[in-house]
PDB file of C-alpha atoms in Angstrom:
ATOM      1  CA  MET M   1     -23.669 -22.387  -5.961  1.00 49.00           C
ATOM      2  CA  ARG M   2     -22.617 -24.061  -8.998  1.00 51.00           C
ATOM      3  CA  THR M   3     -25.531 -22.624 -11.126  1.00 51.00           C
ATOM      4  CA  ALA M   4     -24.893 -19.232  -9.945  1.00 52.00           C
ATOM      5  CA  MET M   5     -21.360 -19.586 -10.870  1.00 55.00           C
ATOM      6  CA  GLU M   6     -22.505 -20.618 -14.293  1.00 55.00           C
ATOM      7  CA  ARG M   7     -24.910 -17.693 -14.509  1.00 55.00           C
ATOM      8  CA  ILE M   8     -21.738 -15.374 -13.400  1.00 53.00           C
ATOM      9  CA  GLY M   9     -19.791 -16.668 -16.244  1.00 55.00           C
ATOM     10  CA  THR M  10     -22.840 -15.898 -18.725  1.00 55.00           C
ATOM     11  CA  MET M  11     -23.042 -12.207 -17.366  1.00 56.00           C
ATOM     12  CA  GLU M  12     -19.429 -11.552 -17.920  1.00 55.00           C
ATOM     13  CA  LEU M  13     -19.792 -12.595 -21.458  1.00 53.00           C
ATOM     14  CA  LYS M  14     -22.450 -10.111 -22.464  1.00 52.00           C
ATOM     15  CA  LYS M  15     -20.390  -7.169 -22.915  1.00 50.00           C
ATOM     16  CA  THR M  16     -20.283  -5.286 -26.331  1.00 42.00           C
ATOM     17  CA  ASN M  17     -17.488  -3.584 -27.951  1.00 49.00           C
ATOM     18  CA  ALA M  18     -19.597  -0.435 -27.809  1.00 44.00           C
ATOM     19  CA  ASP M  19     -20.055  -0.561 -24.010  1.00 47.00           C
ATOM     20  CA  THR M  20     -16.257  -1.198 -23.657  1.00 48.00           C
ATOM     21  CA  ALA M  21     -15.099   1.475 -25.950  1.00 48.00           C
ATOM     22  CA  SER M  22     -17.651   4.165 -23.994  1.00 46.00           C
ATOM     23  CA  ARG M  23     -16.472   3.041 -20.705  1.00 47.00           C
ATOM     24  CA  SER M  24     -12.956   3.472 -21.745  1.00 48.00           C
ATOM     25  CA  ASN M  25     -13.354   6.976 -23.259  1.00 48.00           C
ATOM     26  CA  SER M  26     -15.296   8.071 -20.011  1.00 46.00           C
ATOM     27  CA  ARG M  27     -12.435   6.915 -17.982  1.00 45.00           C
ATOM     28  CA  ARG M  28      -9.843   8.868 -20.174  1.00 47.00           C
ATOM     29  CA  THR M  29     -11.891  11.931 -20.175  1.00 45.00           C
ATOM     30  CA  GLY M  30     -13.075  11.989 -16.500  1.00 46.00           C
ATOM     31  CA  MET M  31      -9.352  11.984 -15.356  1.00 75.00           C
ATOM     32  CA  ASP M  32     -10.404   9.740 -12.436  1.00 96.00           C
ATOM     33  CA  ILE M  33      -9.936   6.261 -12.629  1.00 98.00           C
ATOM     34  CA  VAL M  34     -10.322   3.013 -10.367  1.00 98.00           C
ATOM     35  CA  ALA M  35      -7.363   0.924 -10.450  1.00 99.00           C
ATOM     36  CA  ALA M  36      -6.566  -2.338  -8.853  1.00 99.00           C
ATOM     37  CA  ILE M  37      -3.261  -2.180  -6.859  1.00 99.00           C
ATOM     38  CA  ASP M  38      -0.981  -4.414  -5.094  1.00 98.00           C
ATOM     39  CA  LEU M  39       2.279  -4.463  -3.412  1.00 98.00           C
ATOM     40  CA  GLU M  40       5.119  -6.849  -2.247  1.00 98.00           C
ATOM     41  CA  THR M  41       7.040  -5.673   0.661  1.00 98.00           C
ATOM     42  CA  THR M  42       9.988  -6.596   2.956  1.00 98.00           C
ATOM     43  CA  GLY M  43       7.440  -7.087   6.001  1.00 98.00           C
ATOM     44  CA  LEU M  44       4.437  -6.277   7.571  1.00 96.00           C
ATOM     45  CA  ASP M  45       5.469  -3.172   9.590  1.00 96.00           C
ATOM     46  CA  GLU M  46       5.056  -0.016   7.470  1.00 95.00           C
ATOM     47  CA  ALA M  47       7.325   2.059   9.809  1.00 95.00           C
ATOM     48  CA  ARG M  48      10.601  -0.127   8.910  1.00 95.00           C
ATOM     49  CA  CYS M  49       9.614  -2.510   5.946  1.00 98.00           C
ATOM     50  CA  GLU M  50       9.646  -1.396   2.440  1.00 98.00           C
ATOM     51  CA  ILE M  51       7.767  -1.968  -0.930  1.00 98.00           C
ATOM     52  CA  ILE M  52       9.786  -3.773  -3.394  1.00 98.00           C
ATOM     53  CA  ASP M  53       7.060  -4.741  -5.984  1.00 98.00           C
ATOM     54  CA  MET M  54       4.279  -2.450  -6.795  1.00 99.00           C
ATOM     55  CA  ALA M  55       1.592  -2.374  -9.769  1.00 99.00           C
ATOM     56  CA  ILE M  56      -1.333  -0.138 -10.315  1.00 99.00           C
ATOM     57  CA  VAL M  57      -3.602  -1.521 -13.112  1.00 99.00           C
ATOM     58  CA  PRO M  58      -6.347   0.853 -14.389  1.00 99.00           C
ATOM     59  CA  LEU M  59      -9.977  -0.381 -14.810  1.00 98.00           C
ATOM     60  CA  ASN M  60     -13.288  -0.125 -16.711  1.00 97.00           C
ATOM     61  CA  GLU M  61     -16.165   0.613 -14.873  1.00 95.00           C
ATOM     62  CA  ASP M  62     -17.087  -3.153 -14.914  1.00 96.00           C
ATOM     63  CA  PHE M  63     -13.509  -3.822 -13.202  1.00 97.00           C
ATOM     64  CA  THR M  64     -12.320  -5.439 -16.235  1.00 98.00           C
ATOM     65  CA  VAL M  65      -8.725  -4.132 -17.043  1.00 98.00           C
ATOM     66  CA  SER M  66      -8.681  -1.244 -19.181  1.00 98.00           C
ATOM     67  CA  GLU M  67      -6.978  -1.457 -22.510  1.00 96.00           C
ATOM     68  CA  GLU M  68      -6.799   2.096 -22.832  1.00 96.00           C
ATOM     69  CA  ILE M  69      -4.670   3.298 -20.034  1.00 97.00           C
ATOM     70  CA  PRO M  70      -1.368   1.264 -19.256  1.00 98.00           C
ATOM     71  CA  GLU M  71      -0.585  -0.281 -16.054  1.00 98.00           C
ATOM     72  CA  PHE M  72       2.198   1.199 -13.724  1.00 99.00           C
ATOM     73  CA  THR M  73       4.329  -1.549 -12.397  1.00 99.00           C
ATOM     74  CA  SER M  74       7.946  -1.314 -10.517  1.00 98.00           C
ATOM     75  CA  ARG M  75      10.458  -3.545  -8.921  1.00 98.00           C
ATOM     76  CA  ILE M  76      11.958  -1.330  -6.263  1.00 98.00           C
ATOM     77  CA  LYS M  77      15.385  -1.710  -4.602  1.00 98.00           C
ATOM     78  CA  ALA M  78      14.971  -1.450  -0.884  1.00 98.00           C
ATOM     79  CA  GLU M  79      16.914   1.148   0.750  1.00 97.00           C
ATOM     80  CA  HIS M  80      17.318  -0.918   4.024  1.00 97.00           C
ATOM     81  CA  PRO M  81      17.265  -4.521   3.014  1.00 96.00           C
ATOM     82  CA  GLU M  82      18.592  -5.593   6.521  1.00 96.00           C
ATOM     83  CA  THR M  83      15.225  -4.609   7.966  1.00 96.00           C
ATOM     84  CA  ALA M  84      13.557  -7.321   5.711  1.00 97.00           C
ATOM     85  CA  GLU M  85      11.543 -10.142   7.254  1.00 97.00           C
ATOM     86  CA  ASP M  86      12.477 -13.645   6.529  1.00 96.00           C
ATOM     87  CA  ALA M  87       8.900 -14.670   6.400  1.00 96.00           C
ATOM     88  CA  ALA M  88       7.953 -11.944   3.984  1.00 96.00           C
ATOM     89  CA  LEU M  89      10.941 -12.928   1.717  1.00 95.00           C
ATOM     90  CA  ARG M  90      10.125 -16.589   1.860  1.00 94.00           C
ATOM     91  CA  ILE M  91       6.586 -15.720   0.598  1.00 94.00           C
ATOM     92  CA  ASN M  92       7.243 -13.261  -2.494  1.00 94.00           C
ATOM     93  CA  GLY M  93      10.580 -15.030  -3.306  1.00 94.00           C
ATOM     94  CA  MET M  94      12.102 -11.664  -3.880  1.00 96.00           C
ATOM     95  CA  ASN M  95      15.565 -10.342  -3.207  1.00 96.00           C
ATOM     96  CA  PRO M  96      15.279  -6.871  -1.532  1.00 97.00           C
ATOM     97  CA  SER M  97      18.524  -5.548  -3.194  1.00 96.00           C
ATOM     98  CA  ASP M  98      16.976  -5.924  -6.954  1.00 97.00           C
ATOM     99  CA  GLY M  99      15.342  -3.345  -8.574  1.00 98.00           C
ATOM    100  CA  VAL M 100      15.513   0.259  -9.326  1.00 98.00           C
ATOM    101  CA  PRO M 101      16.211   3.054  -6.622  1.00 98.00           C
ATOM    102  CA  LEU M 102      12.925   4.772  -4.855  1.00 98.00           C
ATOM    103  CA  ASP M 103      13.698   8.234  -6.356  1.00 98.00           C
ATOM    104  CA  VAL M 104      13.205   6.767  -9.890  1.00 98.00           C
ATOM    105  CA  VAL M 105      10.362   4.940  -8.884  1.00 98.00           C
ATOM    106  CA  ARG M 106       8.733   8.313  -7.490  1.00 97.00           C
ATOM    107  CA  ARG M 107       9.686  10.065 -10.774  1.00 98.00           C
ATOM    108  CA  ASP M 108       8.267   7.638 -13.154  1.00 98.00           C
ATOM    109  CA  PHE M 109       5.044   7.372 -11.106  1.00 98.00           C
ATOM    110  CA  ALA M 110       4.519  11.157 -11.600  1.00 96.00           C
ATOM    111  CA  THR M 111       5.280  10.834 -15.199  1.00 97.00           C
ATOM    112  CA  TRP M 112       2.895   8.138 -15.396  1.00 97.00           C
ATOM    113  CA  LEU M 113       0.073  10.000 -13.934  1.00 97.00           C
ATOM    114  CA  ARG M 114       0.978  13.081 -15.863  1.00 95.00           C
ATOM    115  CA  ASP M 115       1.075  11.122 -19.411  1.00 96.00           C
ATOM    116  CA  ASN M 116      -2.156   9.578 -18.765  1.00 97.00           C
ATOM    117  CA  GLY M 117      -4.034  12.495 -17.605  1.00 96.00           C
ATOM    118  CA  ILE M 118      -4.769  10.841 -14.239  1.00 97.00           C
ATOM    119  CA  ARG M 119      -5.684  13.160 -11.455  1.00 96.00           C
ATOM    120  CA  ARG M 120      -7.309  10.815  -9.087  1.00 97.00           C
ATOM    121  CA  ILE M 121      -6.977   7.068  -8.342  1.00 98.00           C
ATOM    122  CA  VAL M 122      -9.859   5.201  -6.594  1.00 98.00           C
ATOM    123  CA  PRO M 123      -7.889   2.090  -5.419  1.00 99.00           C
ATOM    124  CA  LEU M 124      -9.051  -1.524  -5.469  1.00 99.00           C
ATOM    125  CA  ALA M 125      -7.103  -4.047  -3.466  1.00 99.00           C
ATOM    126  CA  HIS M 126      -7.382  -7.252  -1.393  1.00 98.00           C
ATOM    127  CA  ASN M 127      -6.722  -5.954   2.129  1.00 98.00           C
ATOM    128  CA  LEU M 128      -6.788  -2.331   0.956  1.00 98.00           C
ATOM    129  CA  GLY M 129      -5.581  -0.842   4.339  1.00 98.00           C
ATOM    130  CA  PHE M 130      -2.432  -2.778   4.266  1.00 98.00           C
ATOM    131  CA  ASP M 131      -1.227  -1.538   0.802  1.00 98.00           C
ATOM    132  CA  MET M 132      -2.449   2.107   1.518  1.00 98.00           C
ATOM    133  CA  LYS M 133      -0.335   2.205   4.840  1.00 98.00           C
ATOM    134  CA  PHE M 134       2.634   1.392   2.566  1.00 98.00           C
ATOM    135  CA  LEU M 135       1.888   3.550  -0.307  1.00 98.00           C
ATOM    136  CA  LEU M 136       1.253   6.688   1.880  1.00 97.00           C
ATOM    137  CA  LYS M 137       4.267   6.187   3.752  1.00 97.00           C
ATOM    138  CA  THR M 138       6.443   5.650   0.907  1.00 97.00           C
ATOM    139  CA  PHE M 139       4.906   8.140  -1.537  1.00 97.00           C
ATOM    140  CA  PRO M 140       3.548  10.662   0.869  1.00 97.00           C
ATOM    141  CA  GLU M 141       3.136  13.230  -2.334  1.00 95.00           C
ATOM    142  CA  THR M 142       0.368  11.060  -3.424  1.00 94.00           C
ATOM    143  CA  ALA M 143      -2.081  11.690  -0.439  1.00 95.00           C
ATOM    144  CA  LYS M 144      -4.303  13.797  -2.742  1.00 94.00           C
ATOM    145  CA  VAL M 145      -4.125  11.337  -5.682  1.00 97.00           C
ATOM    146  CA  PHE M 146      -5.421   8.157  -3.941  1.00 98.00           C
ATOM    147  CA  SER M 147      -8.936   8.444  -2.836  1.00 97.00           C
ATOM    148  CA  HIS M 148     -10.036   7.492   0.459  1.00 96.00           C
ATOM    149  CA  ARG M 149     -13.245   5.750  -0.784  1.00 96.00           C
ATOM    150  CA  GLY M 150     -11.216   2.790  -2.002  1.00 98.00           C
ATOM    151  CA  ARG M 151     -12.642  -0.862  -2.870  1.00 98.00           C
ATOM    152  CA  ASP M 152     -11.543  -3.705  -0.946  1.00 98.00           C
ATOM    153  CA  SER M 153     -12.454  -7.440  -2.333  1.00 98.00           C
ATOM    154  CA  MET M 154     -11.545  -8.718   1.137  1.00 98.00           C
ATOM    155  CA  ARG M 155     -13.978  -6.729   2.944  1.00 98.00           C
ATOM    156  CA  LEU M 156     -16.470  -7.447   0.273  1.00 98.00           C
ATOM    157  CA  ALA M 157     -15.961 -11.466   0.684  1.00 97.00           C
ATOM    158  CA  LEU M 158     -16.290 -10.895   4.468  1.00 97.00           C
ATOM    159  CA  ALA M 159     -19.797  -8.904   3.668  1.00 96.00           C
ATOM    160  CA  VAL M 160     -20.920 -11.821   1.676  1.00 95.00           C
ATOM    161  CA  ASN M 161     -19.888 -14.136   4.505  1.00 95.00           C
ATOM    162  CA  ASP M 162     -22.295 -12.299   6.729  1.00 95.00           C
ATOM    163  CA  VAL M 163     -25.203 -12.491   4.304  1.00 92.00           C
ATOM    164  CA  TYR M 164     -24.525 -16.474   3.848  1.00 91.00           C
ATOM    165  CA  GLN M 165     -24.148 -16.793   7.728  1.00 93.00           C
ATOM    166  CA  ARG M 166     -27.711 -15.168   8.204  1.00 94.00           C
ATOM    167  CA  GLU M 167     -29.327 -16.987   5.491  1.00 91.00           C
ATOM    168  CA  ARG M 168     -27.895 -20.372   5.189  1.00 93.00           C
ATOM    169  CA  GLN M 169     -26.096 -20.765   8.595  1.00 95.00           C
ATOM    170  CA  GLU M 170     -22.790 -21.255   6.788  1.00 94.00           C
ATOM    171  CA  LEU M 171     -19.885 -19.174   5.280  1.00 95.00           C
ATOM    172  CA  MET M 172     -19.151 -19.079   1.461  1.00 94.00           C
ATOM    173  CA  PHE M 173     -15.373 -18.309   2.267  1.00 96.00           C
ATOM    174  CA  PRO M 174     -13.991 -19.929   5.231  1.00 95.00           C
ATOM    175  CA  SER M 175     -11.094 -18.094   4.740  1.00 96.00           C
ATOM    176  CA  ALA M 176     -10.951 -14.526   3.139  1.00 96.00           C
ATOM    177  CA  SER M 177      -7.186 -14.630   1.903  1.00 96.00           C
ATOM    178  CA  LEU M 178      -6.802 -13.999  -1.713  1.00 96.00           C
ATOM    179  CA  ALA M 179      -6.014 -17.639  -2.722  1.00 95.00           C
ATOM    180  CA  ALA M 180      -9.024 -19.148  -0.743  1.00 96.00           C
ATOM    181  CA  VAL M 181     -11.475 -16.563  -2.149  1.00 97.00           C
ATOM    182  CA  LYS M 182     -10.137 -17.323  -5.657  1.00 96.00           C
ATOM    183  CA  GLU M 183     -10.726 -20.858  -5.203  1.00 95.00           C
ATOM    184  CA  ASN M 184     -14.223 -20.672  -3.537  1.00 94.00           C
ATOM    185  CA  LEU M 185     -15.138 -18.393  -6.693  1.00 95.00           C
ATOM    186  CA  GLY M 186     -13.785 -20.892  -9.311  1.00 94.00           C
ATOM    187  CA  ILE M 187     -11.064 -18.674 -10.445  1.00 93.00           C
ATOM    188  CA  VAL M 188      -8.128 -20.736 -11.799  1.00 88.00           C
ATOM    189  CA  GLY M 189      -4.647 -19.963 -10.860  1.00 83.00           C
ATOM    190  CA  GLU M 190      -2.541 -19.918  -7.791  1.00 81.00           C
ATOM    191  CA  VAL M 191      -1.753 -16.578  -6.154  1.00 83.00           C
ATOM    192  CA  ASN M 192       1.815 -16.047  -6.980  1.00 82.00           C
ATOM    193  CA  HIS M 193       2.970 -12.972  -4.957  1.00 87.00           C
ATOM    194  CA  ARG M 194       3.713 -10.826  -8.020  1.00 95.00           C
ATOM    195  CA  ALA M 195       2.249  -7.448  -7.570  1.00 97.00           C
ATOM    196  CA  PHE M 196       0.794  -7.312 -11.397  1.00 98.00           C
ATOM    197  CA  GLU M 197      -0.796 -10.480 -11.117  1.00 96.00           C
ATOM    198  CA  ASP M 198      -2.214 -10.198  -7.898  1.00 97.00           C
ATOM    199  CA  ALA M 199      -3.731  -6.880  -8.724  1.00 98.00           C
ATOM    200  CA  LYS M 200      -5.284  -8.337 -11.594  1.00 98.00           C
ATOM    201  CA  ASP M 201      -6.481 -11.077  -9.561  1.00 97.00           C
ATOM    202  CA  ALA M 202      -8.216  -8.588  -6.862  1.00 98.00           C
ATOM    203  CA  ALA M 203     -10.086  -6.977  -9.574  1.00 98.00           C
ATOM    204  CA  LEU M 204     -11.297 -10.024 -11.076  1.00 98.00           C
ATOM    205  CA  VAL M 205     -12.378 -11.433  -7.310  1.00 98.00           C
ATOM    206  CA  TYR M 206     -14.142  -8.131  -6.737  1.00 98.00           C
ATOM    207  CA  ARG M 207     -15.835  -8.338 -10.112  1.00 97.00           C
ATOM    208  CA  ARG M 208     -17.055 -11.821  -9.368  1.00 96.00           C
ATOM    209  CA  LEU M 209     -18.448 -10.687  -6.047  1.00 96.00           C
ATOM    210  CA  ILE M 210     -20.193  -7.948  -7.554  1.00 95.00           C
ATOM    211  CA  ASN M 211     -22.052 -10.033  -9.776  1.00 92.00           C
ATOM    212  CA  LEU M 212     -22.847 -12.569  -7.200  1.00 88.00           C
ATOM    213  CA  MET M 213     -24.668 -10.036  -5.294  1.00 85.00           C
ATOM    214  CA  THR M 214     -26.478  -8.849  -8.196  1.00 83.00           C
ATOM    215  CA  LEU M 215     -27.840 -12.215  -8.769  1.00 77.00           C
ATOM    216  CA  ALA M 216     -29.095 -12.211  -5.195  1.00 64.00           C
ATOM    217  CA  TRP M 217     -30.380  -8.804  -5.694  1.00 61.00           C
TER     218      TRP M 217
END
């Protein structure tokens, strides 16, 4: 695997400025984008818990972070901090009473979509189902904005595990958590449970996994 990782690194360096410009222009004119998303919440139950940190990071066609379209990030003040789960707050280290009101975030998100000419978002996340449950509950008006054909770096890692199990009788990723997958792919840096950084990490993991699968094709 060490050789494969080295080859992945070489592949990632073989990108020209012309290619990047072309991808970015295509994203802008197409009105549809792929974007990495991540949320920090006050707990696991979307019925009573809330989003307190969110990030939507537009990506290029090769899943690198777009330099043409700015990210959307927001620290959201919980409307019901009393429902926050202690375990969740210990993990993300956030005060649910900090941030801006949800109505302001809703307005700012609509403005961001309009100002950047975004019609539809294909979401990419690590454990996409979790994030989408919270997003659609919190922002039901965006149901037509987020595509149902999202990308999930956790599910892709599990698919790679299936291939490894069949071919080598072992798992490449003993754990499918973002931190564990990053470590196994040789990606430096801890998962810090901040939406912006974790969204970028999910995109990087997805890109590395795609490159890994390309090498085996």
